[in-house]
């Protein structure tokens, strides 16, 4: 069975489904199931938007309504849990789970279902200690406090999941189990998300409830989302015990690692979603203490004779089958062609699926019961008046993460936000230290290295490794800005993300900019300097792009931490992040580079590879930079993204008498050559460009090497890598092994970004990347 897992959906079903369909076509396989780890945002109409806990300016219908209305049908069976940005009124209708739309199943506030013979469990919401022991006292319509507290995990739901005895194959939670960072590369995570450091060190990052469930259930796979980054870990439960592979995924945005595809052994299909007998029995046993007020749940009267309920349920399921009850629309659907007032909808209906589910279990319907007057002292307002808690803060900066990710432009206002964010962080009151909830201290495998999934990995693969420092990088550090400018790398990453989401050619431009910087005068941002006779004046550099992205990052960094972050580091980090945004590996590079003060056009040509170079020519040049023949083949893979002007490969064609071109390079595929001649006819405009990779032009993958095997390398300097016995084997290996290419890329990229770096008292930290400080 092939299962796709997605991080935070944020209502963008169209993009996720289209991406998976593209993956099926490209890889010639079938995806059986999609799992989503929360923030699904099943918004049916304008009224649902009022129950969605996001700032009003970000409230949007997105695309779920089309699947709810039947205008679109989910192409894959989809199972999702809730997060902290949901249309909570709709989720409350389906508290026990059910079809949110045809072929799209909500797992409930807590639940277990079967898909074929695979058991999938999940817990919706995020952990908040203040509300954990309370009941589900919130009812729609929600006020400014209950719209937040309604998505906080409750002990009642967790306690039910803790009763599960039969093995769970896959478990979903929105937030991460607390202390899961102990079992992955937490230092790399902090480098990417520096504002997580405090919570990681205080052991408060994540959910205590999820950690309890992880220790009890020990599923082979656990997937989460929420923190908008990819993070993997491997947890062994006791010496020689079972292992849980944990993976957190990002939100659905271009170039972000929001999807993972894995293969799990299963019975032959077809597969369908079915009720789980053990979970039905647990639900039936606990319903007598279903908490509907702000009081703490009393579990003393629970009938834990689950096995007796199972025997009764077995006969019931044999009569009607285990398929969930049919989907039913309960409210009018959004109509984009007309304006519909919220007053057009009245009341909060009972969902027929939930009614039928409870009738199956012979249980009363309680979801629209209101707290008794005697329970008013347990209202959220009463807690606030007594000072027990404030609904405006979270155990970790959850909403701060979401708001930072929503920023689309990097400008002065964004810089002010960063300042306010960190100032607020410093004012946060200290939280109680939380020990990891393990009776037996969980031991990590592989010395805290990330899990390597035995599955098909698409879109982004995290590659983390250790490399002995080369002489040129000895003075660089992986935590260089930890004290002087903690969010420096985040700011660069966010700038690259924003620019790439608007213009998909940005990653290729930033990567090329790095090469042209590091090969001339070393990685010192000398290519950014403007003026007569500078590197930018040389014809080889006049077509470079990406300068505005570097300038944007520098501008906001100068406002936030002036005179601290070098342009050279920004160029290196931006190229690193550009690769990841385009679907390549997320890697670590040290920082601490200083900016050069020399930039001469005369230094460019002797230090830049030409597209007509032979392997010997390139080997000589790369060797002078401390790079090996293996590095040459690996770094040539940069041509998997980006574009080139027609003049860069016109040596492979000849203009004939009628003004047309003919192919004169026999090493080039004739069909591909014909396509190139159409795009770049004789005497084409100097501004015309062609994608380096004709297949996946904006995706950083191993397609470049596959193209070489098909004789579709754009440049002569590409084709010679296949023809030379010293490089052919590595080309073939990378064409057949993308993970191997990504691992090698990480090693070679670190060496590239360390070429002749300036550190210590060398160079300067420029105030503007285009001019020196003098």
XYZ file of C-alpha atoms in Angstrom, residues 79 200 297 318 325 344 385 454 465 550 595 638 683 693 735:
15
model
C -8.183 10.923 6.287
C 13.565 22.762 23.347
C -13.612 14.509 34.040
C -21.839 -8.325 11.053
C -22.388 6.009 7.445
C -29.022 32.917 5.769
C -11.299 36.793 36.056
C 12.233 2.797 3.598
C 25.738 14.792 8.026
C 19.831 39.285 -1.451
C 32.572 40.411 2.752
C 22.784 22.476 -10.247
C 19.610 35.289 -34.648
C 16.182 20.853 -17.642
C 20.410 9.083 -12.505
